[in-house]
Amino acid sequence: MALSCNNTLFPKPFVTSCSSQTQGTHFSNLPQPTKQDPIFKIKGPSTLSGHITVSGSKNASLPLLAATLCCSGTSLLHNLPNVSDIQAMASILSSLGAKVDAFDGKMMVNSDGVGKVEVDLEEMKKIRGGFFVIGPLVARFGEAVVALPGGCNIGKRPVDLHLRGLRALGAVVELRDGKVWARAANGRGLVGGKFRLDYPSVGATETLMMAASMADGTTVLSNVAKEPEVVDLARFLTDCGAWIEGAGSDNLIIRGKRQLYGSECVIKPDRIETGTFMLAAAITRSCILMSPVIPSRVSCLIDKLSQAGCKISRLDQQTLQVSAHPSHIGYDLKSFDIKTNPFPGFPTDLQPQTMALLTTCTGSSLVEESVFDNRMTHARELQKLGARIQVSGSNALVYGFDEGSALEGSRVIARDLRGGVSIILAGLAAKGTTQIHDIAHIERGYENIDMKLQNLGADIQRLTLTPAPHLL
């Protein structure tokens, strides 16, 4: 019998950003009129100072929550970020029959009562990460029915690698009526196999790792993703009794176990939030401290910001100081080029925020997006704020403040999660008032970002408009 997610155990609502009226309505390209339209209102330019605490990683939390479906007994996850994507994943687990209790930034999951293998279509529309459950469901229960995923509209993110990989592990997989139907061909469970990913997809790597951890025999996955979140998932599954070798390298060897058991895990700090606040310091020419941080996970951004002229210091094992204050650096920030790539390359999830910064540097910069094919929609919103940007396909030429960019407040739209936060950063640097709509996208992945920025001295408010205006 399915049990409901017990959100009443939180000292405050687990998601403060989305009401039942608006949740799930912000996944299209265009703003939709609603009874309540929460916005961010920013008055700039801002100078920031102080310390921020980095939340747990959303991108690590979602597959870890899905992995609890592999386990008998109870799993306890600490340091979960208070964002709507986490609530959506908890709701998916609960709808399948898992017992989910959330309290004080922790989540306890017991999946022994799972009695369904089909994820509700409306739940899947809310969050792309819900597709992770297909691997654990087929591995442990022999079958799964999962709708094709929702999430941000940042281009084609096909799940063909996930499905071909499951077939290599002995699953029969069909696409019908917008859903993926998967079952173990032998009627019992998955079997070990070999599979090479055409591209080192993080989602496919994590899905197949979870599936292979309970398959009968040994699985070899090659050309896999090396992102830190993959390493975190492998560590958790190993603590649950799985045998996984090679996490963080190009190849994974996994010896399946008949049964895994619940374990405990502390979510690592969010490297994308870390990078976002590093860029916030840079774009506002400020000096801020942040912790906890794992510097090796943001080394690519550290290198780029240092190249631009920022002063970045490691004060202790977990604390970074990032300064672009004129009194510290003695000159303005210089432009630099970026090309997104899988880890350890430049993160695609920091490309939009970096583009915002580059509009305030001297000179021009080339931004190349090689991971997603439609991750340039934020450029249009930055242009509304006065940025001079030329977009051609997945490339953009960004002109600095001395070559035509002059940021001034305006009304703009958060079209996706990372693109939305890029216009927050631009609003902090812009003269005048910036009003950002469709902020549910931003609040999917950033915990209390308005309050964190307020604590650093930013003039940012979260307001509700009734009714919402059309902006296009």
mmCIF file of C-alpha atoms in Angstrom, residues 135-143 166-172 183-192 211-212 214-217 257-258:
data_model
loop_
_atom_site.group_PDB
_atom_site.id
_atom_site.type_symbol
_atom_site.label_atom_id
_atom_site.label_comp_id
_atom_site.label_asym_id
_atom_site.label_seq_id
_atom_site.Cartn_x
_atom_site.Cartn_y
_atom_site.Cartn_z
ATOM 1 C CA GLY A 135 17.107 1.299 -13.232
ATOM 2 C CA PRO A 136 16.369 0.371 -9.599
ATOM 3 C CA LEU A 137 12.794 -0.740 -10.392
ATOM 4 C CA VAL A 138 13.794 -3.137 -13.180
ATOM 5 C CA ALA A 139 16.785 -4.404 -11.191
ATOM 6 C CA ARG A 140 14.919 -5.117 -7.961
ATOM 7 C CA PHE A 141 11.363 -5.793 -9.109
ATOM 8 C CA GLY A 142 11.876 -7.028 -12.667
ATOM 9 C CA GLU A 143 9.846 -4.355 -14.435
ATOM 10 C CA LEU A 166 19.229 -1.710 -20.012
ATOM 11 C CA ARG A 167 18.808 -3.934 -23.058
ATOM 12 C CA ALA A 168 22.488 -4.900 -22.722
ATOM 13 C CA LEU A 169 21.654 -6.035 -19.188
ATOM 14 C CA GLY A 170 18.873 -8.327 -20.354
ATOM 15 C CA ALA A 171 15.854 -6.026 -20.338
ATOM 16 C CA VAL A 172 13.108 -5.893 -22.939
ATOM 17 C CA ARG A 183 11.034 -5.793 -17.977
ATOM 18 C CA ALA A 184 13.618 -8.469 -17.371
ATOM 19 C CA ALA A 185 13.565 -10.796 -20.380
ATOM 20 C CA ASN A 186 14.146 -13.893 -18.244
ATOM 21 C CA GLY A 187 11.239 -13.038 -15.954
ATOM 22 C CA ARG A 188 13.502 -12.889 -12.912
ATOM 23 C CA GLY A 189 15.950 -10.004 -13.100
ATOM 24 C CA LEU A 190 18.722 -8.293 -15.011
ATOM 25 C CA VAL A 191 21.959 -10.024 -15.954
ATOM 26 C CA GLY A 192 25.492 -8.701 -16.254
ATOM 27 C CA ALA A 211 20.661 -1.384 -12.483
ATOM 28 C CA ALA A 212 23.932 -3.341 -12.724
ATOM 29 C CA MET A 214 21.654 -5.877 -8.618
ATOM 30 C CA ALA A 215 22.130 -7.739 -11.920
ATOM 31 C CA ASP A 216 23.188 -11.377 -11.920
ATOM 32 C CA GLY A 217 26.862 -11.426 -12.889
ATOM 33 C CA LYS A 257 24.492 -8.550 -5.676
ATOM 34 C CA ARG A 258 21.223 -10.312 -5.034
#
